[in-house]
Short mmCIF file of C-alpha atoms and ligand atoms in Angstrom, two decimals:
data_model
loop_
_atom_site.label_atom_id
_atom_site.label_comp_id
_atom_site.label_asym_id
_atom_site.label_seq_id
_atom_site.Cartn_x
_atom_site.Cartn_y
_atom_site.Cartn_z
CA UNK Y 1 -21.77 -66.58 55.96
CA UNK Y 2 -19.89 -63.99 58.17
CA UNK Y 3 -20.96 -63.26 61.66
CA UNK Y 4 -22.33 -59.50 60.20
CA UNK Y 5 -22.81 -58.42 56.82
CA UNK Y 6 -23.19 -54.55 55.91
CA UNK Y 7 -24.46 -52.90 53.54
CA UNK Y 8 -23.24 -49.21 55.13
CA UNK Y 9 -19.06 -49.48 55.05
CA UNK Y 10 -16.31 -46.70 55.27
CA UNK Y 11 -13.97 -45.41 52.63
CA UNK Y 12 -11.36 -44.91 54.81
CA UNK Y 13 -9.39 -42.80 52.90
CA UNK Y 14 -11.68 -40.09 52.44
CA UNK Y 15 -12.51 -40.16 56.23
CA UNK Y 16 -11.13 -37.05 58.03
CA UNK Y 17 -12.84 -38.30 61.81
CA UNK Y 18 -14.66 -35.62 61.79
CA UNK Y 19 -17.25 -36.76 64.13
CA UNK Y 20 -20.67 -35.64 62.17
CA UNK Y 21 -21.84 -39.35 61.84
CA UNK Y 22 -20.59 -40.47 65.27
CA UNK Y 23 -23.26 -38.07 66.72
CA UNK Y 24 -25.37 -39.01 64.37
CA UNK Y 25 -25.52 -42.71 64.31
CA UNK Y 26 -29.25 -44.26 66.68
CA UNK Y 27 -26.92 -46.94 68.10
CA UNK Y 28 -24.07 -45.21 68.71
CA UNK Y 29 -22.12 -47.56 66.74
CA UNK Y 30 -19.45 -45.44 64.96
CA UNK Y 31 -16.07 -44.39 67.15
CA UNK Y 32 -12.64 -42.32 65.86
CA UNK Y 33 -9.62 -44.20 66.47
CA UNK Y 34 -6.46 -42.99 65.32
CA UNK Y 35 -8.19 -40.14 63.03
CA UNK Y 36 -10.40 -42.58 61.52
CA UNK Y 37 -13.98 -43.66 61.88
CA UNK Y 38 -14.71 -46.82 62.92
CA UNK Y 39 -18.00 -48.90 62.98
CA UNK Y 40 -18.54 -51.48 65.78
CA UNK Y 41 -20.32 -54.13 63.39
CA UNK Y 42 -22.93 -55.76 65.72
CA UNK Y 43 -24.47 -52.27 66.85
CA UNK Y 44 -24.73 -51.16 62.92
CA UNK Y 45 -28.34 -51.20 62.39
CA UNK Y 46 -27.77 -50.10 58.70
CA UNK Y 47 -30.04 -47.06 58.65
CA UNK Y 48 -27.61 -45.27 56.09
CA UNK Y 49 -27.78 -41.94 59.08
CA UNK Y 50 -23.95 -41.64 58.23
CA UNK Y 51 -23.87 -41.75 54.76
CA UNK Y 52 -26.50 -38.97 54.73
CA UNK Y 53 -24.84 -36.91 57.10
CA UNK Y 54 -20.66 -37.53 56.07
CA UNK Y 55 -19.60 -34.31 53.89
CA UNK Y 56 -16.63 -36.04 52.84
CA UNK Y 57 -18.38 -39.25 51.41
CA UNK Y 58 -16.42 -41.45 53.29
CA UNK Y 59 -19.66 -43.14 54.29
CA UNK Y 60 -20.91 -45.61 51.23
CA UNK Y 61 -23.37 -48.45 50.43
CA UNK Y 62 -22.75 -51.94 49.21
CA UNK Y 63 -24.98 -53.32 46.57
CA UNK Y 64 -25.51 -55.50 43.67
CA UNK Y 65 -24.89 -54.58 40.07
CA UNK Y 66 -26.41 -54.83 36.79
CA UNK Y 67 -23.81 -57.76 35.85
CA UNK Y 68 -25.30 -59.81 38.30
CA UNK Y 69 -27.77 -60.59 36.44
CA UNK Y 70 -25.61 -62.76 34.38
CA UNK Y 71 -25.62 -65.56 37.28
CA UNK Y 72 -28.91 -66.64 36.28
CA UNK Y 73 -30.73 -67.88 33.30
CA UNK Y 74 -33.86 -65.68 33.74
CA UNK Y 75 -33.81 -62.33 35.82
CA UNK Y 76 -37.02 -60.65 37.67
CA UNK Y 77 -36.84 -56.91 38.74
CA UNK Y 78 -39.21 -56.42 41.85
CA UNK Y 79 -39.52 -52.79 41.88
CA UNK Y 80 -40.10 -50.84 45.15
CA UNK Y 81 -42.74 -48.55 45.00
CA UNK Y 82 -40.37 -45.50 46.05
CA UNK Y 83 -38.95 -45.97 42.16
CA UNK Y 84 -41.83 -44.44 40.78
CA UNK Y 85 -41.37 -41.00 42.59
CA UNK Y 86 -38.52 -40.57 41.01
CA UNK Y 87 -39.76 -39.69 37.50
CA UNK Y 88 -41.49 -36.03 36.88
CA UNK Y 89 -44.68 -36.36 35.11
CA UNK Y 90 -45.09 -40.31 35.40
CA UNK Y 91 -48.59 -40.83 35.30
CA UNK Y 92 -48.59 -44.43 33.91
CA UNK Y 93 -46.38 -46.81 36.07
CA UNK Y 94 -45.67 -49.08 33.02
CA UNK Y 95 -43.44 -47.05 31.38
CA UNK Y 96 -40.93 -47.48 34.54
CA UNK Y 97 -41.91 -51.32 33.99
CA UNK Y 98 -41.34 -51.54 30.59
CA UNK Y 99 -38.50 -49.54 30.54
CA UNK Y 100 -36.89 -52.29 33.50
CA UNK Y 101 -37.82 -55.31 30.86
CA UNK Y 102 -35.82 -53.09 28.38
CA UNK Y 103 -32.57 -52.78 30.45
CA UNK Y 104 -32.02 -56.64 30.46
CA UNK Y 105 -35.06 -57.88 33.05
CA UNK Y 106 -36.90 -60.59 31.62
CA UNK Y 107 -39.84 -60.36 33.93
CA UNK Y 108 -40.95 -57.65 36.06
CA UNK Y 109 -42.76 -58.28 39.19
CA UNK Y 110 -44.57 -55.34 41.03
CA UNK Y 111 -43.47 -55.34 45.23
CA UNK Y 112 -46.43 -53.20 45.68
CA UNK Y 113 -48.21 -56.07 44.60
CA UNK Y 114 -46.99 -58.36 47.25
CA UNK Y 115 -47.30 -55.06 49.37
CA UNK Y 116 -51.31 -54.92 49.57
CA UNK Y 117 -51.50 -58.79 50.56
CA UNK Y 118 -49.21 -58.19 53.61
CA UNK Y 119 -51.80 -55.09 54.15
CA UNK Y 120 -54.54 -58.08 53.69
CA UNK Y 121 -52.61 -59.88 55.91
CA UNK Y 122 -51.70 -57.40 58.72
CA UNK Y 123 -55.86 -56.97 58.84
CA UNK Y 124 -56.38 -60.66 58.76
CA UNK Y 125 -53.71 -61.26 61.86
CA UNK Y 126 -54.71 -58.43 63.94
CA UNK Y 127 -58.58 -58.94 63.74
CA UNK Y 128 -59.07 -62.57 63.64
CA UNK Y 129 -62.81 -63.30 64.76
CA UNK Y 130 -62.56 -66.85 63.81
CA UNK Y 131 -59.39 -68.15 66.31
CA UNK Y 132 -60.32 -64.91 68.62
CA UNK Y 133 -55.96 -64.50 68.33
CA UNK Y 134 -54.54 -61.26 68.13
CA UNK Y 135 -51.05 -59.93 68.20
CA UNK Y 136 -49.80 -57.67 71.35
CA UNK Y 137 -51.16 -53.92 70.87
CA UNK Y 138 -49.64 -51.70 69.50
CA UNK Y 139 -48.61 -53.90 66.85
CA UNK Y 140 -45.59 -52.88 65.03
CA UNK Y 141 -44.73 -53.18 61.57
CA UNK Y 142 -41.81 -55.40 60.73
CA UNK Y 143 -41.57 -53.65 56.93
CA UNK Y 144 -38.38 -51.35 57.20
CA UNK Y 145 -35.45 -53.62 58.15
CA UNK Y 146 -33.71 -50.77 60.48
CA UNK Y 147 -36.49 -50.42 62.42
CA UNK Y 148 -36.98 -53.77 63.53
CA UNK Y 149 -33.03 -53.77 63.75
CA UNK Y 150 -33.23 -51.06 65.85
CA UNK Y 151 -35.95 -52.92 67.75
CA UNK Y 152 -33.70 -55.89 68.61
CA UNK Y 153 -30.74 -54.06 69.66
CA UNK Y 154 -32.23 -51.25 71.63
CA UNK Y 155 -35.93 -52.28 72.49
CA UNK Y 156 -36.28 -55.56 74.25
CA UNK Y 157 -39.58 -55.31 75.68
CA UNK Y 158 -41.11 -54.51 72.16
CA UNK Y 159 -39.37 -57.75 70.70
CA UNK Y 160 -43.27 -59.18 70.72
CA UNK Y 161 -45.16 -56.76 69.28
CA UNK Y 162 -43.33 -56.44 66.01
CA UNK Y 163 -45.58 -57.77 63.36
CA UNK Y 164 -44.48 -61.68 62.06
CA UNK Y 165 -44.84 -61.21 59.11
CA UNK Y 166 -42.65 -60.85 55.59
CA UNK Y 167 -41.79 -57.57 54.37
CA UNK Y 168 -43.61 -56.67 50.71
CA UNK Y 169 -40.14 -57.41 49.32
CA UNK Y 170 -39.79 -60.96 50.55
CA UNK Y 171 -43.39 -61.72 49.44
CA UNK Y 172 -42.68 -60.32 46.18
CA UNK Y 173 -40.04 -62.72 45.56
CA UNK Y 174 -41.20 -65.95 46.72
CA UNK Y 175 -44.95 -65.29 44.47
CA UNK Y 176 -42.17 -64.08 41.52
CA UNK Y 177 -40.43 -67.13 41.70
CA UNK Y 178 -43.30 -69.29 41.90
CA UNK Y 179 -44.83 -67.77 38.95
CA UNK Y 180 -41.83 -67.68 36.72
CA UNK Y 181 -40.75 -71.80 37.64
CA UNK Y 182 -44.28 -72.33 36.14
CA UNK Y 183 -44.10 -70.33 33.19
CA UNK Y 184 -40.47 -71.23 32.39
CA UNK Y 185 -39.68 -74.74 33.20
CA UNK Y 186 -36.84 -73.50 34.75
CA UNK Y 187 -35.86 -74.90 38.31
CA UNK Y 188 -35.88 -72.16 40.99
CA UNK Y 189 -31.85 -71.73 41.51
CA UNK Y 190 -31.93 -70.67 37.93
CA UNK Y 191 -34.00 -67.61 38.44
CA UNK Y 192 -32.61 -64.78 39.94
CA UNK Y 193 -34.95 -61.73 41.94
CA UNK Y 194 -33.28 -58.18 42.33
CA UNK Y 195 -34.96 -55.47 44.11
CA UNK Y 196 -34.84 -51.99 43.07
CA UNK Y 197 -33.90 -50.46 46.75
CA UNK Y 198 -34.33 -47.26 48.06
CA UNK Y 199 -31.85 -48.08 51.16
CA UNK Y 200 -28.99 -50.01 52.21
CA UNK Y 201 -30.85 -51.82 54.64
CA UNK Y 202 -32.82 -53.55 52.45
CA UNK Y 203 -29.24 -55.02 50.52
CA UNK Y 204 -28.62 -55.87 54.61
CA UNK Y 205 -32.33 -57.71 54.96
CA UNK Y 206 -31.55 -59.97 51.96
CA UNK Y 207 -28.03 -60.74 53.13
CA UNK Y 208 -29.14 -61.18 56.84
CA UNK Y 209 -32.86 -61.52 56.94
CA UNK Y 210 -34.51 -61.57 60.29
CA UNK Y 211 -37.68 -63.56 61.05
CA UNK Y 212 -36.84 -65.87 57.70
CA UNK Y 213 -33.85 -68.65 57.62
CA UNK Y 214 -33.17 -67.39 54.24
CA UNK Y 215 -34.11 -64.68 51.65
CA UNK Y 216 -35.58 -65.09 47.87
CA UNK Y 217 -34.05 -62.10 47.08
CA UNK Y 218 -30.96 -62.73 45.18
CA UNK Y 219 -29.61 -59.06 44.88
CA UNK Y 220 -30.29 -55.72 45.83
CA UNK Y 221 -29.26 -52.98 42.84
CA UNK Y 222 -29.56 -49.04 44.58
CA UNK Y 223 -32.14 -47.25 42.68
CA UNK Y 224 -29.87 -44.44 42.01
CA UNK Y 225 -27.53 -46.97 40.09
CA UNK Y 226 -30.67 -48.07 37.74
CA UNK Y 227 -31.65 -44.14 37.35
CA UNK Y 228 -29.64 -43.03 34.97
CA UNK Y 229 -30.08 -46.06 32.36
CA UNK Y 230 -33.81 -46.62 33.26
CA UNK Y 231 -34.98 -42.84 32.45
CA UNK Y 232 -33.28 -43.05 29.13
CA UNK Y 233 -34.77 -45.78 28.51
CA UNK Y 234 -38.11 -44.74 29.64
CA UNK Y 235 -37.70 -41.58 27.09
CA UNK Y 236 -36.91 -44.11 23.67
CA UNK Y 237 -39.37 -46.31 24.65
CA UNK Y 238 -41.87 -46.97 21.31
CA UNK Y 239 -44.37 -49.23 22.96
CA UNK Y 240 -45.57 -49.67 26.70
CA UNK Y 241 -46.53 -53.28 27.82
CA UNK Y 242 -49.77 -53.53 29.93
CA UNK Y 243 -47.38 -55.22 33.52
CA UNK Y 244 -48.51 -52.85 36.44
CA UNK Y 245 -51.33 -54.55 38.76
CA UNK Y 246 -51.08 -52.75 41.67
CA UNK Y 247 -53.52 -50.03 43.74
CA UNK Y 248 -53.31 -47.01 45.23
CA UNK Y 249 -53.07 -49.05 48.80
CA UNK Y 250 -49.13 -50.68 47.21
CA UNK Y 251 -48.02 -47.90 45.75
CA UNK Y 252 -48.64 -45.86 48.84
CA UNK Y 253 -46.70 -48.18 51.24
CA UNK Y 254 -43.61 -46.07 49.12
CA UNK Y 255 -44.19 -43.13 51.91
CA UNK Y 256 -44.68 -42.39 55.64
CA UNK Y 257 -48.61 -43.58 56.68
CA UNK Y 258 -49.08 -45.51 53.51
CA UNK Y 259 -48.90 -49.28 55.21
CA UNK Y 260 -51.17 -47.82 57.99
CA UNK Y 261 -54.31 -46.07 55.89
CA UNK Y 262 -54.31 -49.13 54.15
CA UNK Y 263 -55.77 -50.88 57.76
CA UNK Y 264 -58.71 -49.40 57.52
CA UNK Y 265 -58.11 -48.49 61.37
CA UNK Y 266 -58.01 -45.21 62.86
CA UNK Y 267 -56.07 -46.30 65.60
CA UNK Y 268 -52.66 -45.89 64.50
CA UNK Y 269 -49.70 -43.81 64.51
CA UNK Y 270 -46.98 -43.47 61.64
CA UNK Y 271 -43.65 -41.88 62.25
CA UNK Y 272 -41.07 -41.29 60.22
CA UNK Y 273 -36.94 -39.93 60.50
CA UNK Y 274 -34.88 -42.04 62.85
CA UNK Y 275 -35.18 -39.51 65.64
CA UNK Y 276 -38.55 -39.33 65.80
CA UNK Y 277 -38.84 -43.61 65.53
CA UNK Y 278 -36.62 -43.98 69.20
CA UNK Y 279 -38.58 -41.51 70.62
CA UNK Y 280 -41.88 -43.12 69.91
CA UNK Y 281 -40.40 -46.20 70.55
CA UNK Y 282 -39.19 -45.03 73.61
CA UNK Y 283 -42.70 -43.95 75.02
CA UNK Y 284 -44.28 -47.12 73.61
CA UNK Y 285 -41.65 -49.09 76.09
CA UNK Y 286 -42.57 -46.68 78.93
CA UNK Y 287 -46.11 -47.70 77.98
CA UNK Y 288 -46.76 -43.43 78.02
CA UNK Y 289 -48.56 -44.22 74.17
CA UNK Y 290 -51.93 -45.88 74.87
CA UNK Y 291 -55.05 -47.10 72.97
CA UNK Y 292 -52.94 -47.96 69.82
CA UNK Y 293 -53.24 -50.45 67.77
CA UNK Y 294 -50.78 -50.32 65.18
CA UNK Y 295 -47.68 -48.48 64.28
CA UNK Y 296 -45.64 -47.81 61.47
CA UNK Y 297 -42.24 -46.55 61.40
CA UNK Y 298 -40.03 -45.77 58.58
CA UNK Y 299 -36.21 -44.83 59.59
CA UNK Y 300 -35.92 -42.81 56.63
CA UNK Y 301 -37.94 -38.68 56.77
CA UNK Y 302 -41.08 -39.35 54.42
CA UNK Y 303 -40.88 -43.06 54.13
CA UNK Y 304 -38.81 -45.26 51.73
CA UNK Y 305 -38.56 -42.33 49.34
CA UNK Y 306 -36.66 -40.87 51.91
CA UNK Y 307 -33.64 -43.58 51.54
CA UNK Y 308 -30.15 -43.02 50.38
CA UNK Y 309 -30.28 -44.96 48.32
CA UNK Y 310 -32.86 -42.45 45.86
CA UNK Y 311 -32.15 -39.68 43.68
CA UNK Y 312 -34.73 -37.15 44.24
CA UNK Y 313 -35.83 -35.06 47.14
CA UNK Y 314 -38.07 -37.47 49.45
CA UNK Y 315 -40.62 -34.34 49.29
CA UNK Y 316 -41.01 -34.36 45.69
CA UNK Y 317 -40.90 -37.65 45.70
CA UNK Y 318 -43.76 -37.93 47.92
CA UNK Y 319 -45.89 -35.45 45.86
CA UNK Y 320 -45.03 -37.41 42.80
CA UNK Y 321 -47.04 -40.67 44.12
CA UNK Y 322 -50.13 -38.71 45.52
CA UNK Y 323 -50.29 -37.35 41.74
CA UNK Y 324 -49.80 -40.65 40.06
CA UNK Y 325 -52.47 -42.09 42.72
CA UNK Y 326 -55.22 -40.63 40.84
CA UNK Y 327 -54.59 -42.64 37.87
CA UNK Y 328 -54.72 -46.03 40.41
CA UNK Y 329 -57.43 -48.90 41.45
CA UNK Y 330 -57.56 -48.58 44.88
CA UNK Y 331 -55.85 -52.56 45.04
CA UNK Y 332 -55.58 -55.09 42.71
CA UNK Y 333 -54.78 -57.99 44.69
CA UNK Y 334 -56.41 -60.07 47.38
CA UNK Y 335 -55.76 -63.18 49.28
CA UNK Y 336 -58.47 -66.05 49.32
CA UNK Y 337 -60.26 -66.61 52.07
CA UNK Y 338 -59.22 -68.15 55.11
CA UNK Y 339 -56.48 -67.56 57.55
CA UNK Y 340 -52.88 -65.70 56.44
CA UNK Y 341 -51.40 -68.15 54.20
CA UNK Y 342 -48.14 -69.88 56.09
CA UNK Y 343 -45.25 -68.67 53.58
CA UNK Y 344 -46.25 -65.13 54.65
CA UNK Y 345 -45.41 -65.59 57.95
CA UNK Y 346 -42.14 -65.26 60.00
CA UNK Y 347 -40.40 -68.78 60.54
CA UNK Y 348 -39.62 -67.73 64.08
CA UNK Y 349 -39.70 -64.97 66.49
CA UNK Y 350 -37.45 -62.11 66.77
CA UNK Y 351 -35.05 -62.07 69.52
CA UNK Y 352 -33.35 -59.44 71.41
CA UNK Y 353 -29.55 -58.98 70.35
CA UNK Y 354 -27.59 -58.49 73.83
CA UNK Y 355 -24.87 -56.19 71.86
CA UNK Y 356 -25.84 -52.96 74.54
CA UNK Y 357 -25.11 -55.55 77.94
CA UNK Y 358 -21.85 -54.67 79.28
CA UNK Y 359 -20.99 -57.97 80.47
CA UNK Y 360 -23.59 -61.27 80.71
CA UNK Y 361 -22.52 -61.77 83.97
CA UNK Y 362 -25.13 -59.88 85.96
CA UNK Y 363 -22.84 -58.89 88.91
CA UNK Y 364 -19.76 -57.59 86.65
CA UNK Y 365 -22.27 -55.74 84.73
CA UNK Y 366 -23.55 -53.71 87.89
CA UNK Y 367 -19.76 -53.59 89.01
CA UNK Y 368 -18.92 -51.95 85.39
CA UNK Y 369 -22.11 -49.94 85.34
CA UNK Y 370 -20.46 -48.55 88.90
CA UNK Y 371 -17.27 -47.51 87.35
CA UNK Y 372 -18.85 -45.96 84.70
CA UNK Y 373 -21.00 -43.52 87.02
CA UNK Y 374 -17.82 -42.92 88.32
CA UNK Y 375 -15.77 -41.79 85.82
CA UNK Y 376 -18.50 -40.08 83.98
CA UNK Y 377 -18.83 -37.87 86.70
CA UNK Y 378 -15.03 -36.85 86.86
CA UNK Y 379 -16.05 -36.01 83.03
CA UNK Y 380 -17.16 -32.13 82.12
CA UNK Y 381 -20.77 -33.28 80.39
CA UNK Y 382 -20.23 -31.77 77.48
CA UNK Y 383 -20.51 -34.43 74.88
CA UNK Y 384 -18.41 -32.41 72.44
CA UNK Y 385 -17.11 -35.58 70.95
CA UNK Y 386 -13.66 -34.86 70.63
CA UNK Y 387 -12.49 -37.98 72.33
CA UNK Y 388 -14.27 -40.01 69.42
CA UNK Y 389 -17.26 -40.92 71.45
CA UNK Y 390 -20.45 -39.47 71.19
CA UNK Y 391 -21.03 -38.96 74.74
CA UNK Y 392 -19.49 -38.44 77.95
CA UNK Y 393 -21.19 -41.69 78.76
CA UNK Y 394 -20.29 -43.87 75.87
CA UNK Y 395 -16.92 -42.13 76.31
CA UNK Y 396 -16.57 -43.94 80.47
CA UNK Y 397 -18.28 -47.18 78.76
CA UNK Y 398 -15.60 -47.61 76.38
CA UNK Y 399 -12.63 -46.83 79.12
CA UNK Y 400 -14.72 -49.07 81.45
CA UNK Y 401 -14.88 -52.04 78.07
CA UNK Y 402 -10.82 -51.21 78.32
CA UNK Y 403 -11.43 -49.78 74.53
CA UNK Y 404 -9.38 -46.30 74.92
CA UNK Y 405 -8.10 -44.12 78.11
CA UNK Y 406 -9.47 -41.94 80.46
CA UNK Y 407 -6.73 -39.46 79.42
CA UNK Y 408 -8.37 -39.55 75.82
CA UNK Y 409 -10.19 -37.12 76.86
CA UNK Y 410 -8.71 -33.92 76.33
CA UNK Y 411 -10.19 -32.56 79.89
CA UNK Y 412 -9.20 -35.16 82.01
CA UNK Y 413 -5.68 -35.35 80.11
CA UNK Y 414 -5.60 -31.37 80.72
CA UNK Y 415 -6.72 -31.98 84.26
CA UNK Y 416 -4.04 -34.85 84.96
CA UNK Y 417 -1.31 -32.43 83.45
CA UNK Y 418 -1.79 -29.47 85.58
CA UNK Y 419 -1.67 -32.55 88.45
CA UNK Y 420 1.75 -33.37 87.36
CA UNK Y 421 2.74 -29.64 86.84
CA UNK Y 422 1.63 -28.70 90.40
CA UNK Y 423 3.13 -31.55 91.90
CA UNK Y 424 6.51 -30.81 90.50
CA UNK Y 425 6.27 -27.13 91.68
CA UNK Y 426 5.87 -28.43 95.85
CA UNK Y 427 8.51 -31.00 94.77
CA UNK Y 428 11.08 -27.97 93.71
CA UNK Y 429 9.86 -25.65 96.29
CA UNK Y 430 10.64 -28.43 99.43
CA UNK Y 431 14.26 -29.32 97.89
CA UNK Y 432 14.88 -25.46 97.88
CA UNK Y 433 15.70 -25.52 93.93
CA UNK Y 434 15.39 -22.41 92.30
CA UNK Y 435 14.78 -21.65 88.83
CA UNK Y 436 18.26 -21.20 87.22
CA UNK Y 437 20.66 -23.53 85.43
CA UNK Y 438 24.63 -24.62 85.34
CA UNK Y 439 27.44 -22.57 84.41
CA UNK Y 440 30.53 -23.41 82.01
CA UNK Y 441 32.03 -24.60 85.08
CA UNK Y 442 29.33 -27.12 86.13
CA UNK Y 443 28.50 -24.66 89.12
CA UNK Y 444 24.82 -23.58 89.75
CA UNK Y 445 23.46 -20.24 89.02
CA UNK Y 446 20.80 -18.39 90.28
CA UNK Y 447 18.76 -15.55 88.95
S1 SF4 D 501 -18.68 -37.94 59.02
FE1 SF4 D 501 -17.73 -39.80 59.88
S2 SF4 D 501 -17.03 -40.96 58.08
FE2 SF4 D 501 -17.45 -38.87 57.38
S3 SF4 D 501 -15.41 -37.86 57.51
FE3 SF4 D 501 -16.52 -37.43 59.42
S4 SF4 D 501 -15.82 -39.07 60.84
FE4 SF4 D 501 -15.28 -39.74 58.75
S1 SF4 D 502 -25.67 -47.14 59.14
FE1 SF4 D 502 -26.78 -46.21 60.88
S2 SF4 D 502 -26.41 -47.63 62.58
FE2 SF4 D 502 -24.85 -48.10 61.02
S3 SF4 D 502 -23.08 -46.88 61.60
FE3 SF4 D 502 -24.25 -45.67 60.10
S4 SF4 D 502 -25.60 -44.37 61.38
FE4 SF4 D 502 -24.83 -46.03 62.71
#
C-alpha cells in the first residue's frame, strides 16, 4: 500500500493556479508551483474544500465504479443515509433499495442500520454504570473521516477524546458480510461491500482507515455516479421489496445533529462546515467549551448531505429526510445486553500525525521557528497569496523548509530590486559617470 492514498487529486491541466483552493484548504496543504497547484500529500485531510471551491474543475475525486462489482461473486450496496435526500417526494425508502438490487446489487444492506447500534453504542461507552469507565469529556465523534483527520494532524491534545469506535459504514459491512457468508455459502473474499458515499473521504477511510488495521469496505462508488441510473430505475420499478429496517434515529445521522439527538443527552454540541469544526475544535483545545459531553462534527455545511460527492442542494436535501422521517420507527435495531460488543470497537488508539513539526529535533525546530518570525516580519501581512502560499506565514515556513525563495514574493523581490537600483545609482554617481553613451568614434558623450 502507498505511504498516502487520496481520494481528492488534481487535473492538472485544467488548473490555472488560481489560488481559490489554496486559501481554502483547513490544513493548508495545497501550494502553486510553476502555475500549478500542488497538494502536499500527508497534510491532505480529504475534506473535498477544493473541489467545492475550484471554478475550473481542476479539483476531482477518486472512486470506485459500477464494474467493480464484477471482482466478486456476490455484491452488497450499503447505502448512506444522505442517498435518500436526494429523491423529491421519496416517502418510502425501499424504492431507493429496490431500485439498488435492480442496478446489479444482489443484497442491499441499510448503513443507517449499523448507524443506530454505534448510537447504542456511543450511550453504552459513555455511561457505563456497571465498569464505572467513561471516555474523556467532551467526547468526540469519530464518524466523519476528515474530522478525525483533521484531529490527528492539527489537534493533538484532543487525540483522546475522539470516540473508539467504528464509523456506521464500517459496522455496516462487517454485520453485511457476516450475514451474507451465512446465507450464501460463499467464503468472505468472495463478497464484495460498496458504499454509496456522499464524500471523498469516505473512498479515503476505506483505503486508509484509521482506528481499524483494515476496512470491510471493498469500494466506495460517489452517489452522484449511481444518481442518474438509480432514479431511472426507481421510476420503472413494478414491484417494491419490503428491505428498509432502519428508524428515524439512522436515517437522521444523514445531517448535522442527527448522531447527537440520538444520545438522548442534552449536553452536546453539533457543528457543521469545516470552518466552523477548527474553530470549535480550537476552543475545545483551549478548554474555553465546558460542561460538554459530546460533540459532533461534520466537515461538510448540513452534514453528509452536504458532501461533494451528492447531487442536490444539502438544504433540500436536509428537508427531504425530516419529511420522509414521518413515515419512520423511531429505530429498528438494538444491541443485546451487555457491554459494546468488541468488533465495534477501534483496534487501537489514534495517534497524532507530526506532519505540522518543522523539524523533530526540538532545538532546530525553535531555531527554524526563529527564522521564520524573522522573515515574516520583513513580509507586508497581507496574505494575498500571490506567492502560492496562503499566508505570509506559511509563505516564511516554506522559505525556512528551503521549499521556494524569499524573492517569491513579489514585495520582497520588488523591495530587493529597488536595493539593486539604488545601489547602482551611488555606484555611478561616486565614479562621476554620467548618463550618456559612445560615439561612432568610441569617444564618450554627454548630454
Ligand atoms: S482553485 Fe486551485 S486547482 Fe482550481 S484552478 Fe485554482 S489553483 Fe488550480
Ligand atoms: S481535500 Fe481538503 S485538505 Fe485536501 S487539499 Fe483539498 S482542501 Fe486541502
Amino acid at each position: 500500500m502507498a505511504e498516502f492514498f487520496h481520494s481528492v487529486t488534481l487535473k492538472e491541466d485544467k488548473c490555472v493556479g488560481c489560488t481559490n483552493c489554496v486559501k481554502r484548504c483547513p490544513t493548508e496543504a495545497i501550494r502553486i508551483r510553476n502555475g500549478k497547484a500542488f497538494i502536499a500529500s500527508e497534510r491532505c485531510i480529504d475534506c473535498g474544500e477544493c473541489i467545492r471551491i475550484c471554478p475550473h474543475h481542476a479539483k476531482r475525486a477518486r472512486y470506485t465504479h459500477m464494474e467493480d462489482l464484477g471482482k466478486f461473486k456476490y455484491n452488497i450496496a450499503l447505502p448512506a443515509p444522505s442517498l435518500y435526500g436526494q429523491f423529491n417526494n421519496l416517502d418510502d425508502i425501499d424504492y431507493v433499495l429496490t431500485g439498488l438490487k435492480k442496478m446489479g446489487f444482489d443484497q442491499v444492506y441499510e448503513v443507517s442500520r449499523a448507524a443506530e447500534l454505534v448510537s447504542e453504542a456511543t450511550r453504552k461507552l459513555m455511561y457505563n454504570p456497571e465498569t464505572g469507565m467513561s471516555l474523556p469529556r467532551p467526547v468526540i465523534s469519530s464518524a466523519c473521516p476528515a474530522v478525525v483527520r483533521l484531529i490527528r494532524v492539527r489537534f493533538p491534545d484532543l487525540c483522546d477524546h475522539v470516540l473508539p469506535l467504528k464509523s456506521p459504514m464500517e459496522t455496516a459491512a462487517g454485520m453485511a458480510k457476516r450475514e451474507a457468508v451465512e446465507r450464501t455459502g460463499l467464503p468472505e473474499r468472495d463478497i464484495g461491500c460498496f458504499f454509496i458515499t456522499p464524500c471523498p473521504a469516505k473512498v479515503t477511510d476505506i483505503q486508509m482507515p484509521l482506528g481499524i488495521d483494515r476496512s470491510k469496505v471493498d469500494g466506495a462508488i460517489a452517489i452522484s455516479e449511481v444518481f442518474p441510473t438509480l432514479s431511472h430505475t426507481m421510476d420503472r420499478l413494478e414491484s417494491i421489496e419490503p428491505i428498509a429496517n432502519s428508524g428515524i434515529i439512522g436515517v437522521g445521522w444523514s445531517t448535522s445533529g442527527g448522531e447527537s439527538a440520538a444520545l438522548l443527552n442534552e449536553k452536546y454540541l453539533a457543528a457543521d462546515g469545516i470552518e466552523n469544526v477548527i474553530r470549535v475544535l480550537e476552543e475545545v483545545e483551549d478548554e474555553r467549551i465546558g460542561e460538554l459531553d459530546f460533540i459532533e462534527l461534520n466537515a461538510c455545511a448540513g452534514g453528509c448531505v452536504g458532501g461533494v460527492l451528492c447531487v442536490e442542494n444539502p438544504y433540500v436535501a436536509k428537508a427531504r429526510i425530516q419529511r420522509l422521517r414521518k413515515y419512520l420507527p423511531v429505530s429498528q435495531n438494538h444491541l443485546a445486553g451487555g457491554p459494546v460488543p468488541t468488533d465495534m470497537e477501534w483496534e487501537g488508539e489514534l495517534e497524532f500525525s507530526n506532519v505540522m513539526t518543522l523539524s523533530a529535533d526540538l532545538s532546530e525546530a525553535m531555531r527554524m521557528m526563529v527564522e521564520i518570525d524573522n522573515i515574516e516580519e520583513e513580509l507586508p501581512g497581507l496574505d494575498c497569496g500571490a506567492c502560492g502560499a496562503p499566508t505570509c506565514r506559511a509563505f516564511a515556513e516554506d522559505v525556512v523548509k528551503g521549499a521556494c525563495r524569499k524573492t517569491d514574493c513579489v514585495f520582497v523581490y520588488r523591495k530587493q530590486m529597488q536595493k539593486v537600483a539604488s545601489t547602482l545609482s551611488e555606484l555611478e554617481g561616486g565614479l562621476g559617470w554620467h548618463p550618456g553613451g559612445i560615439n561612432n568614434d568610441g569617444k564618450e558623450e554627454r548630454e
